Amino acid sequence: MSNRFPENFLFGSASAAYQVEGAYQEDGKGLSIWDEWVKLPGKTFQGTNGDVATDHYHRVEEDIALMKEMGLKAYRFSISWTRILPEGRGRIERKGLEFYHKLIDGLLENGIEPVVTIYHWDLPLALQKEYGGWEDRKIVEDFKAFAKILFDEFHKKVKYWIVLNEPNIFTQLGYVMALHPPGMKDMGMYLKTYHHTALVHAYVVKLFKEKGYEGKIGSSIAYTPGYAKTNDEKDVEAQRRYYETVNHYIMDIYFKGKYPSWGYAYFKEKGLAPEILPEDEKVLVESAKMTDFIGINYYQSATLAYNGEDGIGLSDFNVSGEKGNFRESGIPGLYRQVYNEKLKYTDWDWAIDPDGLRYALVEISERFGKPILISENGMGAFDEVSEGKVQDGYRIDYIREHIKACYDAIEEGVDLMGYCTWSFTDLLSWLNGYQKRYGFVFVDFEKEDLPRIRKDSFYFYQEVIKTNGENCLKK
Ligand code: BG6
């Protein structure tokens, strides 16, 4: 391969509705579980919320103009369910659809490929209240109806669809760690809701294929590859248990249609495994074959060590950005995640490991044999404006090294469709407020008119796109 990425490679960037749009009660929008959660005392960092966010809803033309200036090939965004269906089902709000037509048309007119995430965590509050949202199989029918509205409305314009964003994260944080709505700590409920997400993915993919819409469809999983801390057999066994109960568990059900046997048997023995109906098996296997690509959100790797039956449990995350607060976390009897001396860490104690991305891409490609889209990758940092500039060289280094890792993975045979950074503009971090920034475009949240300022990384990524990655690959 020449020292460039394939010509049709999608160098893009991403966002999610709740994190950028604002306008949370405008044009008939209904409330989502996040609109409620952020108002409960103590649930988010310093009580931050997405009522206004970056005000993307009103500034969509300005944001697209910045994307065009950068030369972005693809923009991944999500659709707010309650803008379209304020009560979660039934009455359709036309103004919601019009907003997304405006966004999609604006992207297409500027040569930017829209990549649509159908669900990025903002479940209609009405469905949560009525039947517990993801806790009930009823979610499948409501989700399918929502997805069908989107396919019918946008299928002529949108070629890339991501059904779910990080189902492993929103179920884990919502049902094991009580950090996201609905704030429960119940392992069995986590596994049950995760199973329901897999069913939603499966039925929506089947619908998409059977109705013959053109385009490609997948879902995005947050994937954290894991290494054994040492070659001691206990650590190696901890790594295997991590794969069986985490990585293979979350991936296989989506992209093979069944759970890994050791992992499922482990949860079954504990009385925690989800019920699998005969019709589930059928649709999961069928749709796994129909799924066009695997979306991967990659931020960091994990290093795993032995954790005895009386070992440590899950710990909360660093949400303050005070570096050096890494805390070991684990499941007694399975594994524990430890600090990796060989890696550098961000201020939020996330391991910076570009080679982990290459490693993840190769293992996923070999296990599932499908094309992969990196739907998120990026570095959260405290950025500062000085004399009108944001000098985020650390982010440039991070992205350059991860792009190199993509190139290496392609050379090792991975069919990689594209690379979307997280995120285009700065935006709301669900648990870390507005101080943890990821964007190429700085948003000054202190000022009422939310000015946008291009960071150094903006110009760097512009060059990445212009040279099709060549500027990252030079020795
Ligand atoms: C992913 C999500 O988990 O990571 C995004 O899909 C999120 O919505 C991103 O913002 C970064 O996470 P955080 O917690 O640093 O904002």
Short mmCIF file of N, CA, C and O in Angstrom, two decimals, residues 309-387:
data_model
loop_
_atom_site.label_atom_id
_atom_site.label_comp_id
_atom_site.label_asym_id
_atom_site.label_seq_id
_atom_site.Cartn_x
_atom_site.Cartn_y
_atom_site.Cartn_z
N GLU A 309 -11.72 -14.22 44.86
CA GLU A 309 -13.15 -14.13 45.21
C GLU A 309 -13.42 -13.01 46.22
O GLU A 309 -14.51 -12.46 46.25
N ASP A 310 -12.42 -12.73 47.03
CA ASP A 310 -12.59 -11.65 48.01
C ASP A 310 -11.92 -10.36 47.52
O ASP A 310 -11.62 -9.46 48.30
N GLY A 311 -11.68 -10.29 46.21
CA GLY A 311 -10.96 -9.16 45.63
C GLY A 311 -11.82 -7.91 45.49
O GLY A 311 -12.93 -7.83 46.00
N ILE A 312 -11.30 -6.94 44.73
CA ILE A 312 -11.99 -5.65 44.66
C ILE A 312 -13.14 -5.65 43.65
O ILE A 312 -13.14 -6.40 42.67
N GLY A 313 -14.10 -4.78 43.90
CA GLY A 313 -15.26 -4.62 43.02
C GLY A 313 -15.11 -3.39 42.14
O GLY A 313 -14.02 -2.82 42.01
N LEU A 314 -16.23 -2.96 41.57
CA LEU A 314 -16.19 -1.83 40.64
C LEU A 314 -15.98 -0.52 41.39
O LEU A 314 -16.58 -0.29 42.43
N SER A 315 -15.13 0.35 40.84
CA SER A 315 -14.91 1.66 41.45
C SER A 315 -15.50 2.75 40.55
O SER A 315 -15.59 2.56 39.34
N ASP A 316 -15.77 3.89 41.15
CA ASP A 316 -16.23 5.04 40.35
C ASP A 316 -15.08 5.58 39.52
O ASP A 316 -13.92 5.28 39.77
N PHE A 317 -15.43 6.41 38.53
CA PHE A 317 -14.38 6.99 37.68
C PHE A 317 -13.90 8.31 38.24
O PHE A 317 -14.59 8.95 39.02
N ASN A 318 -12.76 8.72 37.69
CA ASN A 318 -12.27 10.08 37.91
C ASN A 318 -13.13 11.01 37.04
O ASN A 318 -13.05 10.97 35.82
N VAL A 319 -13.94 11.84 37.67
CA VAL A 319 -14.73 12.81 36.88
C VAL A 319 -14.25 14.25 37.14
O VAL A 319 -14.81 15.19 36.59
N SER A 320 -13.21 14.37 37.96
CA SER A 320 -12.75 15.72 38.29
C SER A 320 -11.65 16.21 37.36
O SER A 320 -11.42 17.40 37.22
N GLY A 321 -10.96 15.25 36.70
CA GLY A 321 -9.81 15.66 35.89
C GLY A 321 -8.57 15.90 36.72
O GLY A 321 -7.59 16.42 36.23
N GLU A 322 -8.60 15.51 37.99
CA GLU A 322 -7.39 15.60 38.81
C GLU A 322 -6.58 14.34 38.60
O GLU A 322 -6.92 13.27 39.11
N LYS A 323 -5.55 14.49 37.80
CA LYS A 323 -4.73 13.34 37.39
C LYS A 323 -4.15 12.62 38.60
O LYS A 323 -3.87 13.24 39.62
N GLY A 324 -3.98 11.32 38.45
CA GLY A 324 -3.36 10.56 39.53
C GLY A 324 -4.39 9.92 40.43
O GLY A 324 -4.08 9.45 41.52
N ASN A 325 -5.66 9.94 39.98
CA ASN A 325 -6.71 9.31 40.77
C ASN A 325 -7.15 7.97 40.20
O ASN A 325 -8.29 7.55 40.41
N PHE A 326 -6.25 7.34 39.44
CA PHE A 326 -6.59 6.03 38.89
C PHE A 326 -6.90 5.07 40.03
O PHE A 326 -6.13 4.96 40.98
N ARG A 327 -8.05 4.42 39.93
CA ARG A 327 -8.39 3.43 40.97
C ARG A 327 -8.62 2.08 40.32
O ARG A 327 -9.32 1.99 39.32
N GLU A 328 -8.02 1.07 40.92
CA GLU A 328 -8.26 -0.28 40.40
C GLU A 328 -9.73 -0.60 40.53
O GLU A 328 -10.40 -0.14 41.45
N SER A 329 -10.21 -1.41 39.57
CA SER A 329 -11.63 -1.73 39.56
C SER A 329 -11.74 -3.16 39.04
O SER A 329 -10.93 -3.59 38.21
N GLY A 330 -12.69 -3.92 39.52
CA GLY A 330 -12.76 -5.30 39.02
C GLY A 330 -14.03 -6.01 39.42
O GLY A 330 -14.95 -5.43 40.00
N ILE A 331 -14.04 -7.29 39.09
CA ILE A 331 -15.13 -8.18 39.51
C ILE A 331 -14.46 -9.30 40.29
O ILE A 331 -13.62 -10.03 39.72
N PRO A 332 -14.80 -9.45 41.56
CA PRO A 332 -14.16 -10.51 42.35
C PRO A 332 -14.31 -11.88 41.68
O PRO A 332 -15.37 -12.21 41.16
N GLY A 333 -13.21 -12.60 41.65
CA GLY A 333 -13.24 -13.93 41.05
C GLY A 333 -12.98 -13.92 39.55
O GLY A 333 -12.76 -14.98 38.94
N LEU A 334 -13.00 -12.73 38.93
CA LEU A 334 -12.78 -12.68 37.47
C LEU A 334 -11.47 -11.97 37.12
O LEU A 334 -10.53 -12.60 36.65
N TYR A 335 -11.43 -10.68 37.35
CA TYR A 335 -10.25 -9.89 36.97
C TYR A 335 -10.30 -8.58 37.71
O TYR A 335 -11.33 -8.18 38.26
N ARG A 336 -9.16 -7.88 37.68
CA ARG A 336 -9.15 -6.51 38.15
C ARG A 336 -8.32 -5.71 37.18
O ARG A 336 -7.34 -6.22 36.60
N GLN A 337 -8.74 -4.46 36.97
CA GLN A 337 -8.06 -3.61 36.00
C GLN A 337 -7.04 -2.77 36.75
O GLN A 337 -7.40 -2.11 37.73
N VAL A 338 -5.79 -2.82 36.30
CA VAL A 338 -4.71 -2.18 37.04
C VAL A 338 -4.02 -1.11 36.20
O VAL A 338 -4.21 -1.03 34.98
N TYR A 339 -3.20 -0.31 36.86
CA TYR A 339 -2.43 0.75 36.21
C TYR A 339 -1.35 0.12 35.33
O TYR A 339 -0.74 -0.87 35.71
N ASN A 340 -1.12 0.70 34.18
CA ASN A 340 -0.09 0.19 33.28
C ASN A 340 1.08 1.17 33.25
O ASN A 340 0.97 2.27 32.70
N GLU A 341 2.17 0.77 33.88
CA GLU A 341 3.34 1.66 34.02
C GLU A 341 3.92 2.07 32.67
O GLU A 341 4.60 3.10 32.58
N LYS A 342 3.66 1.27 31.65
CA LYS A 342 4.30 1.55 30.35
C LYS A 342 3.55 2.63 29.58
O LYS A 342 4.04 3.11 28.55
N LEU A 343 2.35 2.98 30.02
CA LEU A 343 1.55 3.93 29.24
C LEU A 343 1.46 5.28 29.93
O LEU A 343 1.61 5.39 31.14
N LYS A 344 1.14 6.31 29.10
CA LYS A 344 0.82 7.62 29.66
C LYS A 344 -0.69 7.68 29.86
O LYS A 344 -1.44 6.95 29.21
N TYR A 345 -1.11 8.60 30.71
CA TYR A 345 -2.54 8.71 31.02
C TYR A 345 -3.02 10.14 30.80
O TYR A 345 -2.23 11.09 30.90
N THR A 346 -4.31 10.30 30.51
CA THR A 346 -4.88 11.65 30.39
C THR A 346 -5.16 12.20 31.80
O THR A 346 -5.01 11.47 32.79
N ASP A 347 -5.62 13.43 31.86
CA ASP A 347 -5.93 14.02 33.17
C ASP A 347 -7.08 13.28 33.87
O ASP A 347 -7.25 13.40 35.07
N TRP A 348 -7.86 12.56 33.10
CA TRP A 348 -8.97 11.79 33.70
C TRP A 348 -8.54 10.33 33.91
O TRP A 348 -9.38 9.46 34.08
N ASP A 349 -7.22 10.10 33.82
CA ASP A 349 -6.65 8.77 34.07
C ASP A 349 -7.11 7.70 33.08
O ASP A 349 -7.34 6.55 33.45
N TRP A 350 -7.27 8.12 31.83
CA TRP A 350 -7.55 7.15 30.77
C TRP A 350 -6.21 6.83 30.11
O TRP A 350 -5.46 7.75 29.73
N ALA A 351 -5.91 5.53 29.95
CA ALA A 351 -4.63 5.11 29.37
C ALA A 351 -4.54 5.53 27.90
O ALA A 351 -5.48 5.31 27.14
N ILE A 352 -3.43 6.14 27.53
CA ILE A 352 -3.23 6.53 26.12
C ILE A 352 -2.44 5.41 25.45
O ILE A 352 -1.27 5.19 25.76
N ASP A 353 -3.08 4.71 24.54
CA ASP A 353 -2.45 3.51 23.99
C ASP A 353 -2.82 3.32 22.51
O ASP A 353 -3.68 2.50 22.17
N PRO A 354 -2.15 4.06 21.62
CA PRO A 354 -2.46 3.92 20.19
C PRO A 354 -2.30 2.48 19.70
O PRO A 354 -3.11 2.02 18.89
N ASP A 355 -1.27 1.79 20.17
CA ASP A 355 -1.08 0.43 19.67
C ASP A 355 -2.25 -0.47 20.09
O ASP A 355 -2.54 -1.46 19.42
N GLY A 356 -2.91 -0.10 21.18
CA GLY A 356 -4.11 -0.85 21.59
C GLY A 356 -5.19 -0.78 20.52
O GLY A 356 -6.00 -1.71 20.38
N LEU A 357 -5.20 0.30 19.78
CA LEU A 357 -6.20 0.42 18.70
C LEU A 357 -5.88 -0.57 17.58
O LEU A 357 -6.77 -1.28 17.09
N ARG A 358 -4.61 -0.61 17.18
CA ARG A 358 -4.23 -1.59 16.15
C ARG A 358 -4.57 -3.01 16.61
O ARG A 358 -5.18 -3.79 15.88
N TYR A 359 -4.23 -3.29 17.84
CA TYR A 359 -4.46 -4.61 18.44
C TYR A 359 -5.96 -4.94 18.42
O TYR A 359 -6.38 -6.02 18.01
N ALA A 360 -6.77 -3.95 18.82
CA ALA A 360 -8.23 -4.17 18.85
C ALA A 360 -8.78 -4.41 17.45
O ALA A 360 -9.57 -5.32 17.22
N LEU A 361 -8.33 -3.59 16.50
CA LEU A 361 -8.85 -3.72 15.14
C LEU A 361 -8.52 -5.08 14.56
O LEU A 361 -9.36 -5.73 13.93
N VAL A 362 -7.29 -5.53 14.80
CA VAL A 362 -6.90 -6.83 14.24
C VAL A 362 -7.70 -7.96 14.91
O VAL A 362 -8.23 -8.84 14.24
N GLU A 363 -7.86 -7.89 16.22
CA GLU A 363 -8.58 -9.00 16.86
C GLU A 363 -10.06 -9.02 16.47
O GLU A 363 -10.64 -10.08 16.26
N ILE A 364 -10.65 -7.85 16.32
CA ILE A 364 -12.07 -7.81 15.92
C ILE A 364 -12.23 -8.29 14.48
O ILE A 364 -13.15 -9.06 14.16
N SER A 365 -11.33 -7.84 13.65
CA SER A 365 -11.41 -8.23 12.25
C SER A 365 -11.26 -9.75 12.12
O SER A 365 -12.00 -10.41 11.37
N GLU A 366 -10.34 -10.32 12.84
CA GLU A 366 -10.12 -11.77 12.76
C GLU A 366 -11.30 -12.54 13.34
O GLU A 366 -11.69 -13.58 12.83
N ARG A 367 -11.89 -12.02 14.40
CA ARG A 367 -12.98 -12.77 15.05
C ARG A 367 -14.29 -12.71 14.25
O ARG A 367 -15.04 -13.67 14.21
N PHE A 368 -14.56 -11.55 13.63
CA PHE A 368 -15.87 -11.38 13.00
C PHE A 368 -15.83 -11.27 11.48
O PHE A 368 -16.88 -11.36 10.83
N GLY A 369 -14.68 -10.98 10.92
CA GLY A 369 -14.55 -10.92 9.46
C GLY A 369 -15.43 -9.88 8.80
O GLY A 369 -15.97 -10.11 7.73
N LYS A 370 -15.62 -8.74 9.48
CA LYS A 370 -16.46 -7.69 8.89
C LYS A 370 -15.67 -6.39 8.79
O LYS A 370 -14.74 -6.16 9.57
N PRO A 371 -16.13 -5.49 7.88
CA PRO A 371 -15.52 -4.15 7.87
C PRO A 371 -15.76 -3.44 9.20
O PRO A 371 -16.74 -3.72 9.90
N ILE A 372 -14.85 -2.54 9.53
CA ILE A 372 -14.94 -1.80 10.80
C ILE A 372 -14.94 -0.31 10.51
O ILE A 372 -14.23 0.17 9.62
N LEU A 373 -15.75 0.41 11.27
CA LEU A 373 -15.71 1.88 11.24
C LEU A 373 -15.33 2.35 12.63
O LEU A 373 -15.99 1.98 13.61
N ILE A 374 -14.28 3.14 12.73
CA ILE A 374 -14.00 3.73 14.05
C ILE A 374 -14.95 4.91 14.18
O ILE A 374 -14.83 5.91 13.46
N SER A 375 -15.90 4.77 15.08
CA SER A 375 -16.95 5.80 15.16
C SER A 375 -16.62 6.83 16.25
O SER A 375 -17.28 7.87 16.32
N GLU A 376 -15.63 6.54 17.09
CA GLU A 376 -15.14 7.53 18.06
C GLU A 376 -13.71 7.20 18.46
O GLU A 376 -13.39 6.03 18.69
N ASN A 377 -12.92 8.25 18.56
CA ASN A 377 -11.57 8.15 19.15
C ASN A 377 -11.13 9.57 19.42
O ASN A 377 -11.29 10.44 18.55
N GLY A 378 -10.62 9.83 20.60
CA GLY A 378 -10.21 11.20 20.87
C GLY A 378 -9.69 11.36 22.27
O GLY A 378 -9.68 10.42 23.07
N MET A 379 -9.26 12.58 22.56
CA MET A 379 -8.63 12.84 23.85
C MET A 379 -9.35 13.96 24.60
O MET A 379 -9.44 15.09 24.10
N GLY A 380 -9.83 13.64 25.78
CA GLY A 380 -10.45 14.65 26.63
C GLY A 380 -9.38 15.41 27.39
O GLY A 380 -8.49 14.79 27.99
N ALA A 381 -9.43 16.74 27.36
CA ALA A 381 -8.38 17.53 28.02
C ALA A 381 -8.96 18.87 28.48
O ALA A 381 -10.03 19.29 28.02
N PHE A 382 -8.20 19.55 29.37
CA PHE A 382 -8.52 20.93 29.73
C PHE A 382 -7.84 21.80 28.68
O PHE A 382 -6.61 21.91 28.69
N ASP A 383 -8.57 22.41 27.79
CA ASP A 383 -7.93 23.29 26.80
C ASP A 383 -8.07 24.73 27.28
O ASP A 383 -9.02 25.07 27.97
N GLU A 384 -7.12 25.53 26.85
CA GLU A 384 -7.18 26.95 27.23
C GLU A 384 -6.98 27.84 26.03
O GLU A 384 -6.20 27.51 25.14
N VAL A 385 -7.65 28.98 26.06
CA VAL A 385 -7.45 29.96 24.99
C VAL A 385 -6.41 30.95 25.48
O VAL A 385 -6.52 31.48 26.58
N SER A 386 -5.42 31.17 24.64
CA SER A 386 -4.43 32.18 24.98
C SER A 386 -4.15 32.99 23.72
O SER A 386 -3.82 32.41 22.67
N GLU A 387 -4.36 34.28 23.83
CA GLU A 387 -4.24 35.19 22.69
C GLU A 387 -5.01 34.67 21.48
O GLU A 387 -4.48 34.61 20.36
#
